Coordinates of C-alpha atoms and ligand atoms in Angstrom, one line a residue:
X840 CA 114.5 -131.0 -0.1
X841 CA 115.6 -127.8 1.8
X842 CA 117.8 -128.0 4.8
X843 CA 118.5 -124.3 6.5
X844 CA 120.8 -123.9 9.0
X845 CA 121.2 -120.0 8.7
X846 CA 120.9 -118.6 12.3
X847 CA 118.4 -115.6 10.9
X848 CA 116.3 -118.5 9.6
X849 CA 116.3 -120.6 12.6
X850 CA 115.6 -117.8 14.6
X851 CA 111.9 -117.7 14.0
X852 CA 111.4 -121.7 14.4
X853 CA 112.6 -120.8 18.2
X854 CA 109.2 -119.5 19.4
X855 CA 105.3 -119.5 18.8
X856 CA 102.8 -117.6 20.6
X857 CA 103.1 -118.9 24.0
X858 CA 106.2 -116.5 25.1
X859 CA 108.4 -120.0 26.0
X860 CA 112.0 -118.5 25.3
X861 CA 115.3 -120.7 25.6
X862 CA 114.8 -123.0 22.2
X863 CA 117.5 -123.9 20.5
X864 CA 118.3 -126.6 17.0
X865 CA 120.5 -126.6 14.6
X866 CA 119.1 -126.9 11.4
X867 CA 115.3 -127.1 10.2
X868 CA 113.9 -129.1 7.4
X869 CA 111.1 -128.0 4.9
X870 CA 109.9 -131.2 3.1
X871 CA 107.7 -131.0 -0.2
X872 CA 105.9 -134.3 0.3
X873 CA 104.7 -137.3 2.5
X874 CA 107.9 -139.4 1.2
X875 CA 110.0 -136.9 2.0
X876 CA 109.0 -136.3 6.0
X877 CA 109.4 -140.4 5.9
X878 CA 113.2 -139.6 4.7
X879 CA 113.9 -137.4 7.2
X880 CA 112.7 -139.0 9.7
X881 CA 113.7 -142.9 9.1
X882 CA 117.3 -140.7 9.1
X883 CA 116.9 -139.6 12.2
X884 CA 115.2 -142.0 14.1
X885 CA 118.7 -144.0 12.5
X886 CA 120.7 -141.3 14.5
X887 CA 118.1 -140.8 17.5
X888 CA 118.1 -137.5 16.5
X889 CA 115.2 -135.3 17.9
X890 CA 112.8 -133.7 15.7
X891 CA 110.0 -131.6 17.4
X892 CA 107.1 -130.3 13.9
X893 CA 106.4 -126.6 13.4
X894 CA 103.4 -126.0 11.7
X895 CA 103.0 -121.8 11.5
X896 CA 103.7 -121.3 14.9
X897 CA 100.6 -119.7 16.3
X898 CA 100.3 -122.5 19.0
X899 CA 99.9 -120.6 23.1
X900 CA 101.6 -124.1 24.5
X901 CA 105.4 -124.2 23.3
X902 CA 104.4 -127.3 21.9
X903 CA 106.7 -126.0 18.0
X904 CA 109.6 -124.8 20.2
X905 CA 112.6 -127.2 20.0
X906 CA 115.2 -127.9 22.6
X907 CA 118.2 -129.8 20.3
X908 CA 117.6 -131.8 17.4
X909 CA 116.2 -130.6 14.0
X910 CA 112.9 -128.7 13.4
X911 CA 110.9 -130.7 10.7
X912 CA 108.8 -127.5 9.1
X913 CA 105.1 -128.3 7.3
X914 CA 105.6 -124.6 5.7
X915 CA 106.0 -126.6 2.1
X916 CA 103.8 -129.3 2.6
X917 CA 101.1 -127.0 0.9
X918 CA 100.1 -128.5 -2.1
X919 CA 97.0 -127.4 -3.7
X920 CA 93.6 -127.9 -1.9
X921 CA 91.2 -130.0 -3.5
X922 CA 87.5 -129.0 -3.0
X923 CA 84.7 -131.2 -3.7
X924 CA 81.2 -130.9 -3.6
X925 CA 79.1 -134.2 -2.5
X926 CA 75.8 -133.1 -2.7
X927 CA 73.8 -129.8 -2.4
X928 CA 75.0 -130.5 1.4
X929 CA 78.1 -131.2 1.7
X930 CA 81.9 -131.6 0.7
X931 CA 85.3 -132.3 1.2
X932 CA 88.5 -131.5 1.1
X933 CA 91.9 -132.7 1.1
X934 CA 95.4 -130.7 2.2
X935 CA 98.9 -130.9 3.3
X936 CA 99.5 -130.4 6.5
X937 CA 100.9 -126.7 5.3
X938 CA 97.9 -125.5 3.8
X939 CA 96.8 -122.2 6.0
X940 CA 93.4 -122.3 7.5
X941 CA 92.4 -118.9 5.9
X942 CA 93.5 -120.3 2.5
X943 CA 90.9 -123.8 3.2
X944 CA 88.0 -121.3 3.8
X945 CA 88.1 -119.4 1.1
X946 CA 89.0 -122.3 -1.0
X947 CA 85.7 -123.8 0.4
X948 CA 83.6 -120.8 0.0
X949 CA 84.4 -120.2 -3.3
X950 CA 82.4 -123.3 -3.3
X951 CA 79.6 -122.4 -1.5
X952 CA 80.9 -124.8 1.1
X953 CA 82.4 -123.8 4.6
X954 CA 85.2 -125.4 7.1
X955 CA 83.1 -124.8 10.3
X956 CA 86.3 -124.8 12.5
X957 CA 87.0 -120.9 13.6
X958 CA 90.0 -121.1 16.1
X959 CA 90.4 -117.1 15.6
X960 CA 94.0 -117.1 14.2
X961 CA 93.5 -117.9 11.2
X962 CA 97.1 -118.0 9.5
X963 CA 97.6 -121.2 11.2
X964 CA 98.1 -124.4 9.1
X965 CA 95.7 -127.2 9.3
X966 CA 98.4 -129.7 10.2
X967 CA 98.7 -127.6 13.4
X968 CA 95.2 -127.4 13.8
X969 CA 94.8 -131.1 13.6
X970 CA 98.0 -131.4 15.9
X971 CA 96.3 -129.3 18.6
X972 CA 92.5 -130.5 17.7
X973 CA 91.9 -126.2 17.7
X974 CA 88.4 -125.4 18.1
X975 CA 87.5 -122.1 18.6
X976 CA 84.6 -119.0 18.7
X977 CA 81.7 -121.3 17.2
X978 CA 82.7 -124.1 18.9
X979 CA 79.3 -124.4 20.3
X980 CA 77.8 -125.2 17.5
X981 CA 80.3 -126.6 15.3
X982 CA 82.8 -128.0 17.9
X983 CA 86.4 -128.6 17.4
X984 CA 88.4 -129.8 14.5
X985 CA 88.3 -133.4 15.8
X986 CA 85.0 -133.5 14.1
X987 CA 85.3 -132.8 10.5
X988 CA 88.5 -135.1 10.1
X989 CA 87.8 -138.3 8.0
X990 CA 91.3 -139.0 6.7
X991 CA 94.9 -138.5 7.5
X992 CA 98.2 -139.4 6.7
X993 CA 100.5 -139.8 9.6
X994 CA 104.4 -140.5 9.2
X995 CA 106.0 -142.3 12.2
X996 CA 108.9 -142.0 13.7
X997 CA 110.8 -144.9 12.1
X998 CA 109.6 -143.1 8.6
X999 CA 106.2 -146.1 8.2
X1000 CA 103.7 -144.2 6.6
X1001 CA 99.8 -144.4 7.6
X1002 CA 97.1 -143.8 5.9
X1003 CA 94.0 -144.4 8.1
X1004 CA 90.4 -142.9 7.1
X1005 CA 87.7 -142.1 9.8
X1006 CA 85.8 -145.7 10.3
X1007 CA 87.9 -148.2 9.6
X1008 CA 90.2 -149.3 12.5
X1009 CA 88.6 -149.2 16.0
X1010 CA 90.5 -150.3 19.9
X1011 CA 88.6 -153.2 21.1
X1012 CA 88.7 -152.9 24.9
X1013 CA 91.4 -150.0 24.9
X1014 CA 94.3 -152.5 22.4
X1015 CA 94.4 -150.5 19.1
X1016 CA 95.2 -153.2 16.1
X1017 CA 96.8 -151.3 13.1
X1018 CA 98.0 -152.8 9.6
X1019 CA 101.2 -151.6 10.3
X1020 CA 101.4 -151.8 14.1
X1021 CA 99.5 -153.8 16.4
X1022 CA 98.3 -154.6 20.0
X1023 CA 98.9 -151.0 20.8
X1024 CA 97.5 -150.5 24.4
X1025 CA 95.5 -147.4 25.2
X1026 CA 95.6 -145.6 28.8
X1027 CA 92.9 -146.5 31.2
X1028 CA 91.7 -142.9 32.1
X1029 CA 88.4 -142.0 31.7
X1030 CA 88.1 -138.1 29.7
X1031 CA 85.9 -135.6 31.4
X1032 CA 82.7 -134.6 30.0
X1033 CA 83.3 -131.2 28.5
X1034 CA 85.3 -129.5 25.4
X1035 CA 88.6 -130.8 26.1
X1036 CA 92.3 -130.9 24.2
X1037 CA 94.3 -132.2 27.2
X1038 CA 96.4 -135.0 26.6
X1039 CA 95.4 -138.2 24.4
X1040 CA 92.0 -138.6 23.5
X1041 CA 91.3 -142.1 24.2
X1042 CA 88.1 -144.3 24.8
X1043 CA 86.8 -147.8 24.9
X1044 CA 86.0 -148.2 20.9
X1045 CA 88.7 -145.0 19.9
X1046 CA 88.6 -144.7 15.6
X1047 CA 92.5 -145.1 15.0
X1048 CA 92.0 -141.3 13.1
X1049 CA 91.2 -139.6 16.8
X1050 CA 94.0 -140.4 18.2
X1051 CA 96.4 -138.5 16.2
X1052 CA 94.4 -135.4 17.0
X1053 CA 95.1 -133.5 19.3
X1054 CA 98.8 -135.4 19.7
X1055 CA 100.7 -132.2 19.6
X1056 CA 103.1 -133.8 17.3
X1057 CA 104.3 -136.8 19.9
X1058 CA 102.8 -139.7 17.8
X1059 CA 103.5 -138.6 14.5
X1060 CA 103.5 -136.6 11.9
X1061 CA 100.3 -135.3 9.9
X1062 CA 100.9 -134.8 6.3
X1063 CA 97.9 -135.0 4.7
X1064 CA 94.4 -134.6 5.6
X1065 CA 91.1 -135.2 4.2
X1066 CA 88.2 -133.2 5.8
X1067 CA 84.2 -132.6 5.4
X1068 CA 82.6 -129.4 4.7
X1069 CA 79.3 -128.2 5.2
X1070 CA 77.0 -126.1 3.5
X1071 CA 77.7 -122.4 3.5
X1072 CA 74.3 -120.8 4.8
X1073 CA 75.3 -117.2 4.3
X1074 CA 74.3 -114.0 6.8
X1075 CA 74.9 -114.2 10.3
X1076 CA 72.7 -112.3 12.8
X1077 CA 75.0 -111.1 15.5
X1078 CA 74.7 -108.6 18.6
X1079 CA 76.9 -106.8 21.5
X1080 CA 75.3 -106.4 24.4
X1081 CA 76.1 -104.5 27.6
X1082 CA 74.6 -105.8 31.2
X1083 CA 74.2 -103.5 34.2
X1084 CA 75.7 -106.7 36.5
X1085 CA 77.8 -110.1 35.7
X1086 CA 74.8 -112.1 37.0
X1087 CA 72.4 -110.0 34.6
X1088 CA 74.9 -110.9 32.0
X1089 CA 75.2 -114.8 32.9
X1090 CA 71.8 -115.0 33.5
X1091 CA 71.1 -114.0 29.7
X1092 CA 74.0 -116.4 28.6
X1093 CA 71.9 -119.1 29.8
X1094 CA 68.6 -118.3 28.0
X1095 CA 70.1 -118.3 24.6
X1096 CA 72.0 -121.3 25.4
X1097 CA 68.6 -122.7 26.3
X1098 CA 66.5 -121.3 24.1
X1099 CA 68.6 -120.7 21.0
X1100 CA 70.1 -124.1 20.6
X1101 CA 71.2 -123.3 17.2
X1102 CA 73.5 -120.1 18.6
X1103 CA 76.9 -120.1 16.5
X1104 CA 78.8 -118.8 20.1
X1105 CA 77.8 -117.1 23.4
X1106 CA 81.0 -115.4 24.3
X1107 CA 81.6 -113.7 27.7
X1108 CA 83.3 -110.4 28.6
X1109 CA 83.9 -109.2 32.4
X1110 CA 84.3 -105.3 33.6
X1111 CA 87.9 -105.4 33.5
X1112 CA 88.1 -107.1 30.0
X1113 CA 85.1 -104.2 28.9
X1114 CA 87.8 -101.4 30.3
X1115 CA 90.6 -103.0 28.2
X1116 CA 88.7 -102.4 25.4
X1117 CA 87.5 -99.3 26.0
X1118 CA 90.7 -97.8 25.2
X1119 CA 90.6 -98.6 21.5
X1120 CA 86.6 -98.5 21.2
X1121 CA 85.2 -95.4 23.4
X1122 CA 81.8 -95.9 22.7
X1123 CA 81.6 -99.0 25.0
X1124 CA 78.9 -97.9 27.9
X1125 CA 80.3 -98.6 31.9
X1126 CA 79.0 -101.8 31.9
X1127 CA 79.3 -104.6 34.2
X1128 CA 79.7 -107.7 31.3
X1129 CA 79.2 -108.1 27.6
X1130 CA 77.9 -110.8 26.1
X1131 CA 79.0 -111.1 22.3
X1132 CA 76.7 -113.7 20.0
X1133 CA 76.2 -114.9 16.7
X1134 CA 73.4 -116.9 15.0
X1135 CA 72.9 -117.8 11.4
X1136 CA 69.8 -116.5 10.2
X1137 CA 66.9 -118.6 8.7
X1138 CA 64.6 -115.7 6.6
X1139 CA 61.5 -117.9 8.3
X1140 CA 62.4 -117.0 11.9
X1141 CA 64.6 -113.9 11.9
X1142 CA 61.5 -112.0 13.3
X1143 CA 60.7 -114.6 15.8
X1144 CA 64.1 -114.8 17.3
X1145 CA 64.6 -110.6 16.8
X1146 CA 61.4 -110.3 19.0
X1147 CA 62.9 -113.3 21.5
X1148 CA 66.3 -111.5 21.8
X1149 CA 65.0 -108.1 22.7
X1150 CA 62.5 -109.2 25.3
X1151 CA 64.8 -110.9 27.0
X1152 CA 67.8 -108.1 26.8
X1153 CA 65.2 -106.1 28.2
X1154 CA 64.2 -108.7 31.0
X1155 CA 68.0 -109.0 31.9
X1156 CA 69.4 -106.0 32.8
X1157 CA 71.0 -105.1 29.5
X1158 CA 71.5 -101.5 28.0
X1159 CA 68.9 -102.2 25.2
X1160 CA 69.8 -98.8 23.6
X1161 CA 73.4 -99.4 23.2
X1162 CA 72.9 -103.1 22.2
X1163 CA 75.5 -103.4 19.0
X1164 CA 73.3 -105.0 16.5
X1165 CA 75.2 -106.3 13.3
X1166 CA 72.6 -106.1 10.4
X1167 CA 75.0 -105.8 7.4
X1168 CA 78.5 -106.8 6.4
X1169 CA 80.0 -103.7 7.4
X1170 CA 78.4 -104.0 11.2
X1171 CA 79.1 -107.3 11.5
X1172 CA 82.6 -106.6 10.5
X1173 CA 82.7 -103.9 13.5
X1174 CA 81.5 -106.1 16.1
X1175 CA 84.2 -109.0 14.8
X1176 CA 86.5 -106.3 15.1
X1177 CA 85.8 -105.7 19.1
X1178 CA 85.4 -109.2 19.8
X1179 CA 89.5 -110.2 18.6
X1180 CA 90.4 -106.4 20.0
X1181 CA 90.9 -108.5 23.5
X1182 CA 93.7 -110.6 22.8
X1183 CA 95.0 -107.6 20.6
X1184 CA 95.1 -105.6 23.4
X1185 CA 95.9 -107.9 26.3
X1186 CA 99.2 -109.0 23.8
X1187 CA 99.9 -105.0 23.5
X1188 CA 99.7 -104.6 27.9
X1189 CA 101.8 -108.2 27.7
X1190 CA 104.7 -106.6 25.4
X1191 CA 104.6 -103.4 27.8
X1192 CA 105.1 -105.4 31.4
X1193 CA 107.6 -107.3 30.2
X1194 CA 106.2 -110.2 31.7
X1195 CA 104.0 -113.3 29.9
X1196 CA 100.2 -113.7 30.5
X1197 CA 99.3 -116.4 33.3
X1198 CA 96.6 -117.6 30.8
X1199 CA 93.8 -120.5 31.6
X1200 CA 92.4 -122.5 28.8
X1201 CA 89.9 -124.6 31.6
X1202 CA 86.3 -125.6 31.3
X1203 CA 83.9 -127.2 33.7
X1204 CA 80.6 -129.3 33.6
X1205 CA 77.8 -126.4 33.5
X1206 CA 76.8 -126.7 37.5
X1207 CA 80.1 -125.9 38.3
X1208 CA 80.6 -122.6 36.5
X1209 CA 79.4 -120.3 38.8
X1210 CA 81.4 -121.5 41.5
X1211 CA 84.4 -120.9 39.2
X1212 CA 83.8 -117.9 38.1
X1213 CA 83.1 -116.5 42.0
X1214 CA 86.5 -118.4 42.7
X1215 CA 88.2 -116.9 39.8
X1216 CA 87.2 -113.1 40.8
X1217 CA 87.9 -113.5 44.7
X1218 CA 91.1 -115.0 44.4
X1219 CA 92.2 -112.7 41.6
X1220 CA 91.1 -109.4 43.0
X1221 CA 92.5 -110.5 46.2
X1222 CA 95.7 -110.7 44.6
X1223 CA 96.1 -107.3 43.3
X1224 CA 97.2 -108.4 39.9
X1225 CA 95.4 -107.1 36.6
X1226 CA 93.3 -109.7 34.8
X1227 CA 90.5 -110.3 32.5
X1228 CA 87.9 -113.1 32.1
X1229 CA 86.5 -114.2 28.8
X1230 CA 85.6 -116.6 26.3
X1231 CA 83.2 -119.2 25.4
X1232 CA 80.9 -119.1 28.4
X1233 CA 78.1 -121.4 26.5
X1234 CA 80.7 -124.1 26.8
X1235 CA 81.4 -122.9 30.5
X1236 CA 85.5 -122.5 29.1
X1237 CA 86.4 -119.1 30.1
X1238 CA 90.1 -117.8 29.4
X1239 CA 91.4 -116.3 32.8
X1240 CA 94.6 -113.8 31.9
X1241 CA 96.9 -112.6 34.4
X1242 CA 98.6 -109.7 33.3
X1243 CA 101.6 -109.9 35.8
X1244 CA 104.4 -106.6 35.7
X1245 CA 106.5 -108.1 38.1
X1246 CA 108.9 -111.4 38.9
X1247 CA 106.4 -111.4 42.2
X1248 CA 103.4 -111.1 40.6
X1249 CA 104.3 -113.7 37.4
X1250 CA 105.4 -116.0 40.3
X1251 CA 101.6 -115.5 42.7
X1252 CA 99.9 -115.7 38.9
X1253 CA 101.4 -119.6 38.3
X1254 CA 100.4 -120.1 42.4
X1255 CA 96.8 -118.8 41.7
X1256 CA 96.8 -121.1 38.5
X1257 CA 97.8 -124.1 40.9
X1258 CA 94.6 -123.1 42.8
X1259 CA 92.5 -122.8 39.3
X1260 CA 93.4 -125.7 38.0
X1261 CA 92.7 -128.3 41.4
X1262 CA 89.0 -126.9 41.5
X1263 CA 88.4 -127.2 37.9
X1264 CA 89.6 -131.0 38.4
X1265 CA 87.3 -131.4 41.5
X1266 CA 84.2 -130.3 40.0
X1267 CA 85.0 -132.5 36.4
X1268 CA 86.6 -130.4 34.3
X1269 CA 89.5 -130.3 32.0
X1270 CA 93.2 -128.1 32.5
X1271 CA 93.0 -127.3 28.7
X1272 CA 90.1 -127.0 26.4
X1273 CA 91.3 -125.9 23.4
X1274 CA 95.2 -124.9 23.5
X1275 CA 96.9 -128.4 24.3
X1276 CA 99.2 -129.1 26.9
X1277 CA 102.6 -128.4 25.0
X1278 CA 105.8 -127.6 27.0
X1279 CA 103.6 -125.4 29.7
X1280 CA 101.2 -127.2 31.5
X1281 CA 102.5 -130.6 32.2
X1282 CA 102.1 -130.4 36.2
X1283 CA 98.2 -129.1 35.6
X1284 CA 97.8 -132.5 32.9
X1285 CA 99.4 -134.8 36.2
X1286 CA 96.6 -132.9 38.8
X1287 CA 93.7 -134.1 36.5
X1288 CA 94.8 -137.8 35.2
X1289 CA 97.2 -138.6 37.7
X1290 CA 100.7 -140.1 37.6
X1291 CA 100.0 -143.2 36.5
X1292 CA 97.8 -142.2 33.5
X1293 CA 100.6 -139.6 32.3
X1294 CA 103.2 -142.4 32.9
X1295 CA 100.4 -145.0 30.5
X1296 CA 100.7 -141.5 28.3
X1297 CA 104.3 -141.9 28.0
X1298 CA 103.9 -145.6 27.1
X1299 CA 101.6 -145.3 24.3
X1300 CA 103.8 -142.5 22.4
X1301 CA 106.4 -145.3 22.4
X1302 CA 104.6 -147.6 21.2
X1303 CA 104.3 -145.5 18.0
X1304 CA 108.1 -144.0 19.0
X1305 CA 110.1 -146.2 20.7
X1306 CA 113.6 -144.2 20.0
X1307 CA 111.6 -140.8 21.7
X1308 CA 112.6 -138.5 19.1
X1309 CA 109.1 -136.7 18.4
X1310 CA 107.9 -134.0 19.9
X1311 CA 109.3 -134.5 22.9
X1312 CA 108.6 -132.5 25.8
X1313 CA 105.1 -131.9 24.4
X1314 CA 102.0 -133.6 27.0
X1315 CA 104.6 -135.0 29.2
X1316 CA 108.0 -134.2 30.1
X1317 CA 110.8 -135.9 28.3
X1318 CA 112.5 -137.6 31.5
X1319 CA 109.0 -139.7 32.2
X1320 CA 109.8 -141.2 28.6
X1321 CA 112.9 -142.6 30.4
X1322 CA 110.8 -144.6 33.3
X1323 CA 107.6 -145.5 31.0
X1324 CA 107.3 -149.2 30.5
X1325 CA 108.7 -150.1 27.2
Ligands
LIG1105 C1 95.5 -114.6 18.6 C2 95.4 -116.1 18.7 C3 94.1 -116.6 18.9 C4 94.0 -118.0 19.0 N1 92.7 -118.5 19.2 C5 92.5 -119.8 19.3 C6 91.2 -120.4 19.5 O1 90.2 -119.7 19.5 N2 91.1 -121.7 19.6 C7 92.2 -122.6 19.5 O2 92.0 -123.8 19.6 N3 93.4 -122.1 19.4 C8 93.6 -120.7 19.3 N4 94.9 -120.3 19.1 C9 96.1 -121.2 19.2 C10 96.6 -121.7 17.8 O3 96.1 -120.9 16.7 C11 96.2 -123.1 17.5 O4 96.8 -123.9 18.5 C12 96.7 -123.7 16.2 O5 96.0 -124.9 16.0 C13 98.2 -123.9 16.0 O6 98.5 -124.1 14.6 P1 100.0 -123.8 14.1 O7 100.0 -124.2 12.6 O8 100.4 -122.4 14.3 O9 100.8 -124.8 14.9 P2 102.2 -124.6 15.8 O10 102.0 -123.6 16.8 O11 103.3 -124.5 14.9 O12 102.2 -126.1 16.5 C14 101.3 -126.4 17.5 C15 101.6 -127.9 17.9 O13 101.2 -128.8 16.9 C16 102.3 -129.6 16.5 N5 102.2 -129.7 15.0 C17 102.1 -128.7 14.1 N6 102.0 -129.2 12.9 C18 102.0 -130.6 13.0 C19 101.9 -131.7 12.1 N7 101.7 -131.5 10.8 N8 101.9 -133.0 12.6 C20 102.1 -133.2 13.9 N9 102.2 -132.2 14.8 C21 102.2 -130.9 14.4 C22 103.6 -128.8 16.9 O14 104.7 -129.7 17.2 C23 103.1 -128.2 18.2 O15 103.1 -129.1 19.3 C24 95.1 -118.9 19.0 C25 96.4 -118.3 18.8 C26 96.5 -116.9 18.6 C27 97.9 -116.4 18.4

C-alpha cells in the first residue's frame, strides 16, 4: 500500500471545491482494496488516530478537508467496472469507490445502458457521490444517487467490513439490527418532504444500504458499490428559452412541470445570472429569466409535445424567435455549454474578488417557492451585494450565490444566509439539497432538526465509531461528539 507524506502531495488533499482553507495532516494513504482500508483503519482506530476520506475532491462542503490525522484517499480503489446487462431494460454495475463518474457512463453506454445520476462535475468518484448522495441537473426525473444503489461495502471504523445489499436489513421502529452490529438506535426526526442531502437519512423501516448515503464519510467507509442502470433511450429534445418577466418565466416552469411529467430538468435562470452569461455568449437577448429544459424524445410524440411547447412559449411571454432549440448533437452540445457556463463564470468573478461565494443549496415544498424566491430578491437587492439565482426550479431547489468583494460584504452574505435558511425551515424545507452539510453548514443543520436531533446525530455515528476518528467535523461539529450519549 502507498503512504505519501511529501508536502507537494499533501498539498492538494488540503482542499476541495468549497474554498474552506486552514487543513492540515500529515500523511495520506492510497489503498488498493477493501482489506486494505480495513488495515488502515483497525491501525488507527488502535491509535485514535483521525482519518477524514477524500474521494476526488469536487465536494462544495469541506466535507474531504482534514484537520490532523491521516487522509485515507479512494484515488486507487479503481478497479475495473463491471457492466452487466439484465434484460433489454436494465443493468448493473459494480465499482470501487475510486472509479470516476465519467468513466461509469461511458462504461455503461458502451452498453447501451445509462447511470441516470448527472451531478454536473463529472470527474468526481462514485464513492464520493455515494458519500454525498449527489444528485444533480435531471434530478427531476431520475432523482439522486440514493436511488440506483443496491449494494455497498462499508469499512468501519474498527476495520469490520460490511457488505449489505439494498433489501435485506430493515430498522424496526427506528433500532437498526445488523450481523455485525446490533440494536443500533436511529434519531427521532422526521425528514422534510423535498430533495434533501442534509444530515442522516433516517425513517421508520430505513434499508441498512440508505443509511450510508449521504454520510459524508462519518459512518464509514464505501469501498465498493453495486449499482442499477437503465436503458439508454438516446436523443434528447432540449430548448433555451428567454422570458420578457421572472413571473412569465415561472409561470412556464410550472406548465411543463405539469404537463410534461416526463421532463429530464426544468432549470431556472434570473436577469443577473442571464448578464453573467452574457459576457461569454453575446447572443443572449435582455431578458428577464431563462428557462433551460430537456426531454427525451419518443419518435411517437415529438410533434405533439413540439406543438405543446411553442404554444405555450408563445402564451408566456417568451422571445419565441430567439428560443435556442437543440435539434442535433452539435446544438445540443451548445446549449449544455451555456447551461455549465454559470458556475464557470461565477468561479472566474469568485477567483477575481478574492472572497468565496455565500452559496445556498435550499429547497422548499412547491407552495412555498414563490415566497422564497420574492424573499430571496428583496433581501439581496437590498443588500447591494452581486448575486445570481438558479437551478432546479421544477424541484423548487434554487442555488442562491453571493458574490461578496469585501470582508463586509462576505460577513452581511453569511447574515442574509441566517435569514435564508430560518424561512426555508418555516415553510418545510431542507438547508441542503444536494451538496451535504460538510464542515460549512453545521449551524443551518441545528436551525432545521434542532439540538437534540443533531446531538441523536452524534450518537448514532458512534455507535458505528465509538473512538470518533471518521470524518469528523463533517454533519456535526467534532466537540458535540464529546457530549453525545455513548
Ligand atoms: C462545478 C461543480 C458542479 C457540481 N454540481 C453538482 C450537482 O449538480 N449536484 C451535486 O449533488 N453535487 C454537485 N457538485 C458537488 C460534487 O461534485 C459532489 O458533492 C460529489 O459527489 C463529490 O464527489 P468527490 O469524489 O469529489 O468527493 P469529495 O469532495 O472528495 O468528498 C465529498 C465528501 O464525501 C466523503 N467521501 C468521499 N468518498 C468517500 C467514500 N468512499 N466513503 C465515505 N465517504 C467518502 C468525503 O469525506 C467528503 O465528506 C458540483 C461540484 C462542482 C465543482
Amino acid at each position: 500500500m502507498i503512504i505519501k507524506s511529501d508536502p507537494d502531495i499533501i498539498k492538494s488533499f488540503l482542499e476541495d471545491n468549497s474554498g474552506l482553507r486552514g487543513g492540515y495532516v500529515k500523511e495520506v494513504s492510497f489503498p488498493e482494496s477493501t482489506e486494505e482500508v480495513s488495515l488502515i483503519l483497525s491501525k488507527a482506530n488502535k491509535e485514535r488516530v483521525p482519518v477524514t476520506v477524500a474521494g476526488n475532491g469536487t465536494g462544495v462542503a469541506g466535507g474531504r478537508v482534514p484537520f490532523g490525522g491521516l487522509v485515507l484517499s479512494t484515488e486507487r480503489l479503481n478497479k475495473n467496472i463491471e457492466i452487466k446487462r439484465l434484460d433489454d431494460k436494465n443493468g448493473k454495475a459494480k465499482v470501487h469507490a475510486g472509479a470516476m463518474l465519467k468513466d461509469l457512463k461511458e462504461a455503461a453506454k458502451k452498453e447501451g445502458l445509462l447511470y441516470p445520476p448527472d451531478p454536473t462535475e463529472d470527474t468526481a468518484y462514485i464513492g464520493g457521490n455515494v458519500a454525498t448522495n449527489a444528485s444533480g441537473a435531471r434530478g427531476f426525473k431520475y432523482g439522486p444517487t440514493r436511488r440506483y444503489i443496491s449494494g455497498l461495502k462499508v469499512v468501519l471504523a474498527d476495520g469490520t467490513i460490511l457488505d449489505i445489499k439494498r433489501g435485506e436489513s430493515f430498522a424496526k421502529e427506528r433500532l437498526l439490527n445488523l450481523k455485525e452490529k446490533t440494536s443500533i438506535k436511529l434519531p427521532s426526526y422526521t425528514m422534510p418532504s423535498v430533495k434533501n442531502a442534509a444530515g442522516y437519512y433516517i425513517h421508520d423501516n430505513l434499508d441498512a444500504v440508505d443509511l450510508f448515503i449521504g454520510q459524508e464519510g462519518t459512518l464509514g467507509i464505501i469501498s465498493e458499490i453495486e449499482l442499477d442502470l437503465i436503458h439508454e433511450s438516446g436523443d434528447i429534445l432540449s430548448f433555451f428559452a428567454f422570458f420578457d418577466s421572472d413571473k412569465n418565466a415561472r409561470n412556464f416552469a410550472s406548465a411543463l412541470k405539469r404537463n410534461l411529467k416526463e421532463a429530464l430538468s426544468v432549470e431556472y435562470f434570473d436577469i443577473n445570472s442571464l448578464a453573467l452569461l452574457k459576457d461569454k455568449f453575446p447572443y443572449i437577448p435582455d431578458a428577464e429569466a431563462a428557462l433551460f429544459f430537456e426531454k427525451e424524445k419518443s419518435k411517437d410524440d415529438i410533434d405533439a409535445t413540439l406543438e405543446e411547447i411553442s404554444g405555450s412559449l408563445k402564451k408566456n411571454g417568451a422571445f419565441y424567435d430567439q428560443t435556442l432549440f437543440a435539434q442535433n448533437e452539435n446544438e445540443y452540445k451548445k446549449l449544455f455549454d451555456l447551461r455549465h457556463g454559470l458556475p464557470e463564470r461565477v468561479n472566474e468573478i469568485v477567483k477575481a474578488n478574492g472572497f468565496p461565494k455565500v452559496g445556498t443549496d435550499i429547497a422548499v415544498p412547491e407552495e412555498g417557492l414563490d415566497s422564497m424566491l420574492s424573499l430571496y430578491k428583496t433581501t439581496l437587492e437590498r443588500s447591494g451585494i452581486p448575486y445570481v439565482i438558479f437551478g432546479h426550479i421544477a424541484e423548487c431547489h434554487l442555488h442562491v450565490n453571493t458574490l461578496p468583494s469585501s470582508e463586509k460584504e462576505y460577513n452581511h452574505a453569511k447574515e442574509i444566509y441566517i435569514k435564508f435558511v430560518e424561512a426555508a425551515v418555516k415553510l418545510g424545507g431542507t438547508v441542503s439539497a444536494e451538496h451535504g452539510i460538510g464542515k460549512l453548514k453545521h449551524k443551518y443543520l441545528e436551525k432545521m432538526y434542532g439540538p437534540k436531533a443533531i446531538r441523536e446525530m452524534a450518537s448514532l455515528k458512534k455507535a458505528f465509531d465509538p473512538n470518533c476518528i471518521l470524518g469528523v467535523g463533517n454533519i456535526f461539529p467534532k466537540e458535540l461528539l464529546n457530549k453525545a450519549g455513548d
